Short mmCIF file of C-alpha atoms in Angstrom, two decimals:
data_model
loop_
_atom_site.label_atom_id
_atom_site.label_comp_id
_atom_site.label_asym_id
_atom_site.label_seq_id
_atom_site.Cartn_x
_atom_site.Cartn_y
_atom_site.Cartn_z
CA UNK R 1064 8.21 22.07 76.63
CA UNK R 1065 8.12 19.79 73.58
CA UNK R 1066 10.88 20.37 71.04
CA UNK R 1067 10.78 18.86 67.55
CA UNK R 1068 13.60 18.92 65.01
CA UNK R 1069 12.87 19.61 61.36
CA UNK R 1070 15.63 18.44 59.06
CA UNK R 1071 15.26 19.91 55.57
CA UNK R 1072 16.52 17.34 53.05
CA UNK R 1073 14.50 18.04 49.94
CA UNK R 1074 16.56 20.54 47.97
CA UNK R 1075 17.22 19.92 44.30
CA UNK R 1076 21.03 19.93 44.80
CA UNK R 1077 21.58 21.34 41.30
CA UNK R 1078 25.11 22.57 42.01
CA UNK R 1079 26.02 19.50 44.04
CA UNK R 1080 25.01 17.06 41.31
CA UNK R 1081 23.40 14.47 43.61
CA UNK R 1082 21.15 14.64 46.71
CA UNK R 1083 23.25 16.34 49.38
CA UNK R 1084 21.52 14.44 52.17
CA UNK R 1085 23.46 11.32 51.15
CA UNK R 1086 26.92 12.83 50.64
CA UNK R 1087 29.39 11.47 53.18
CA UNK R 1088 31.57 13.05 55.87
CA UNK R 1089 33.74 10.81 58.08
CA UNK R 1090 31.83 7.82 56.72
CA UNK R 1091 28.39 9.18 57.68
CA UNK R 1092 25.77 10.70 55.38
CA UNK R 1093 25.09 14.40 55.81
CA UNK R 1094 21.54 13.65 57.01
CA UNK R 1095 22.95 11.28 59.67
CA UNK R 1096 25.29 13.98 60.96
CA UNK R 1097 22.43 16.47 61.13
CA UNK R 1098 20.31 13.93 63.03
CA UNK R 1099 23.19 13.50 65.50
CA UNK R 1100 23.22 17.25 66.10
CA UNK R 1101 19.44 17.46 66.53
CA UNK R 1102 18.52 14.29 68.40
CA UNK R 1103 19.96 15.14 71.86
CA UNK R 1104 17.92 18.35 71.89
CA UNK R 1105 14.63 17.09 70.47
CA UNK R 1106 11.77 14.86 71.56
CA UNK R 1107 11.63 13.69 67.95
CA UNK R 1108 13.01 14.69 64.55
CA UNK R 1109 11.14 14.76 61.26
CA UNK R 1110 12.99 14.71 57.95
CA UNK R 1111 11.26 16.65 55.16
CA UNK R 1112 12.29 15.52 51.67
CA UNK R 1113 11.09 15.06 48.09
CA UNK R 1114 8.82 12.11 47.28
CA UNK R 1115 11.46 10.43 45.09
CA UNK R 1116 13.93 10.38 48.01
CA UNK R 1117 11.67 8.99 50.74
CA UNK R 1118 12.67 5.37 50.13
CA UNK R 1119 16.38 6.22 50.19
CA UNK R 1120 16.18 6.88 53.94
CA UNK R 1121 16.20 3.95 56.41
CA UNK R 1122 12.70 2.76 57.27
CA UNK R 1123 13.04 3.54 61.00
CA UNK R 1124 13.30 7.30 60.45
CA UNK R 1125 10.38 9.76 60.50
CA UNK R 1126 10.39 10.96 56.88
CA UNK R 1127 7.69 13.10 55.25
CA UNK R 1128 7.18 15.19 52.13
CA UNK R 1129 5.75 18.70 51.87
CA UNK R 1130 2.05 19.11 52.57
CA UNK R 1131 0.38 18.60 49.20
CA UNK R 1132 -0.87 22.17 48.71
CA UNK R 1133 2.68 23.59 49.00
CA UNK R 1134 4.78 20.75 47.55
CA UNK R 1135 8.07 21.86 46.06
CA UNK R 1136 7.89 25.43 47.33
CA UNK R 1137 11.22 25.42 49.14
CA UNK R 1138 12.28 25.60 52.77
CA UNK R 1139 9.29 27.66 53.92
CA UNK R 1140 7.03 24.81 52.78
CA UNK R 1141 9.34 22.27 54.42
CA UNK R 1142 9.26 24.06 57.76
CA UNK R 1143 5.47 24.42 57.64
CA UNK R 1144 5.11 20.74 56.68
CA UNK R 1145 7.16 19.66 59.68
CA UNK R 1146 5.13 21.88 62.00
CA UNK R 1147 1.81 20.64 60.63
CA UNK R 1148 2.91 17.01 60.94
CA UNK R 1149 4.16 17.10 64.55
CA UNK R 1150 2.80 19.47 67.18
CA UNK R 1151 5.39 21.02 69.49
CA UNK R 1152 6.11 24.16 71.48
CA UNK R 1153 9.22 24.94 69.46
CA UNK R 1154 11.03 23.60 66.42
CA UNK R 1155 14.74 23.41 65.69
CA UNK R 1156 15.30 23.68 61.95
CA UNK R 1157 18.46 22.53 60.19
CA UNK R 1158 19.38 22.10 56.52
CA UNK R 1159 21.05 18.80 55.64
CA UNK R 1160 23.93 20.55 53.87
CA UNK R 1161 25.66 21.87 57.01
CA UNK R 1162 27.18 18.60 58.24
CA UNK R 1163 29.74 20.15 60.59
CA UNK R 1164 27.20 21.58 63.03
CA UNK R 1165 27.42 20.02 66.47
CA UNK R 1166 24.77 19.32 69.09
CA UNK R 1167 26.65 21.64 71.46
CA UNK R 1168 26.41 24.57 69.05
CA UNK R 1169 22.73 23.95 68.34
CA UNK R 1170 22.14 23.65 72.09
CA UNK R 1171 23.64 27.09 72.63
CA UNK R 1172 21.38 28.48 69.88
CA UNK R 1173 18.34 26.96 71.61
CA UNK R 1174 19.48 28.55 74.88
CA UNK R 1175 19.45 31.96 73.15
CA UNK R 1176 15.88 31.52 71.93
CA UNK R 1177 13.21 33.56 73.68
CA UNK R 1178 10.36 33.94 71.21
CA UNK R 1179 9.52 34.17 67.51
CA UNK R 1180 12.53 32.90 65.57
CA UNK R 1181 16.20 32.78 66.51
CA UNK R 1182 18.71 32.27 63.70
CA UNK R 1183 22.44 32.49 63.05
CA UNK R 1184 24.66 35.05 61.38
CA UNK R 1185 28.33 34.07 61.00
CA UNK R 1186 31.13 36.09 59.38
CA UNK R 1187 28.50 38.49 58.04
CA UNK R 1188 26.47 35.73 56.36
CA UNK R 1189 22.92 34.97 57.45
CA UNK R 1190 21.98 31.32 57.99
CA UNK R 1191 18.18 31.50 58.29
CA UNK R 1192 17.79 27.73 58.19
CA UNK R 1193 19.90 27.20 61.31
CA UNK R 1194 17.09 28.36 63.51
CA UNK R 1195 14.62 27.86 66.34
CA UNK R 1196 10.94 28.65 65.75
CA UNK R 1197 7.95 28.99 68.06
CA UNK R 1198 4.85 27.06 67.01
CA UNK R 1199 3.01 30.39 66.63
CA UNK R 1200 5.02 30.95 63.44
CA UNK R 1201 2.93 28.31 61.69
CA UNK R 1202 0.18 30.73 60.65
CA UNK R 1203 2.73 33.22 59.30
CA UNK R 1204 4.45 30.49 57.27
CA UNK R 1205 1.12 29.38 55.79
CA UNK R 1206 0.06 32.95 54.95
CA UNK R 1207 3.41 33.64 53.30
CA UNK R 1208 3.08 30.57 51.06
CA UNK R 1209 -0.49 31.48 50.12
CA UNK R 1210 0.83 34.91 49.10
CA UNK R 1211 3.63 33.36 47.04
CA UNK R 1212 6.34 34.46 49.51
CA UNK R 1213 9.01 31.76 49.65
CA UNK R 1214 12.03 33.64 51.03
CA UNK R 1215 12.77 32.36 54.53
CA UNK R 1216 14.29 35.60 55.83
CA UNK R 1217 11.22 37.61 54.82
CA UNK R 1218 9.01 35.19 56.74
CA UNK R 1219 11.32 35.38 59.73
CA UNK R 1220 11.05 39.17 59.73
CA UNK R 1221 7.25 38.85 59.87
CA UNK R 1222 7.45 36.40 62.78
CA UNK R 1223 10.07 38.46 64.61
CA UNK R 1224 13.65 37.24 64.30
CA UNK R 1225 16.65 37.55 66.58
CA UNK R 1226 20.02 37.01 64.87
CA UNK R 1227 22.70 35.40 67.03
CA UNK R 1228 26.38 35.68 66.13
CA UNK R 1229 27.88 32.29 65.33
CA UNK R 1230 31.02 33.29 67.24
CA UNK R 1231 28.90 33.35 70.41
CA UNK R 1232 27.87 29.73 69.78
CA UNK R 1233 31.18 28.13 68.75
CA UNK R 1234 34.81 29.03 68.20
CA UNK R 1235 34.76 26.89 65.05
CA UNK R 1236 33.27 29.08 62.30
CA UNK R 1237 33.50 26.18 59.84
CA UNK R 1238 30.50 24.60 61.60
CA UNK R 1239 28.39 27.04 59.59
CA UNK R 1240 29.88 25.97 56.26
CA UNK R 1241 27.12 25.42 53.72
CA UNK R 1242 28.13 22.59 51.37
CA UNK R 1243 26.67 23.46 47.98
CA UNK R 1244 29.27 21.75 45.80
CA UNK R 1245 31.18 18.44 46.25
CA UNK R 1246 34.53 20.24 46.49
CA UNK R 1247 33.39 22.62 49.28
CA UNK R 1248 34.84 20.36 51.99
CA UNK R 1249 38.03 19.46 50.18
CA UNK R 1250 40.97 19.95 52.49
CA UNK R 1251 38.77 19.46 55.56
CA UNK R 1252 39.63 16.15 57.23
CA UNK R 1253 36.97 13.49 56.85
CA UNK R 1254 35.36 14.42 53.55
CA UNK R 1255 34.82 11.75 50.93
CA UNK R 1256 32.77 12.41 47.84
CA UNK R 1257 31.03 9.04 47.88
CA UNK R 1258 27.50 10.29 47.32
CA UNK R 1259 24.83 7.80 46.28
#
């Protein structure tokens, strides 16, 4: 079974103030930490970003932008773009702004996946972008975008989603911390706001 990682690194980062993919944690950029979590579980990983950020990533990485017809239409477009670029049986999707996620936790999520989409809910909060998707979801993603539907959870409902409790995947609930502002990780060892 071929597994491909899709790392979403194209958000506008309005609240963060600079591209979150390049913020640092323990000396590593958020995107690097996400790649570390994905790589042991994937045959390859594709990073989906905005055109103006492509050259900011090292040349050896597999970096793409949204398919032209859906450019800039959010995570649903990013997921579809990754799927249309690399064929696989399943896709592990991660956002670049959850740098504390570990390969072990993602591996447990993959182990829970049976069909459709499997995603995480932690402390009552849904994390639809920490998810595993079957390739069959591609047609649903495309149809949703053609209909102007850009909310990930709505698309997941159409595909058929299973929500897994984060507490079943890790004892460390902070792994699911979504870093939307530079001060979000203050007080957590290893954070340095040295964004590009």
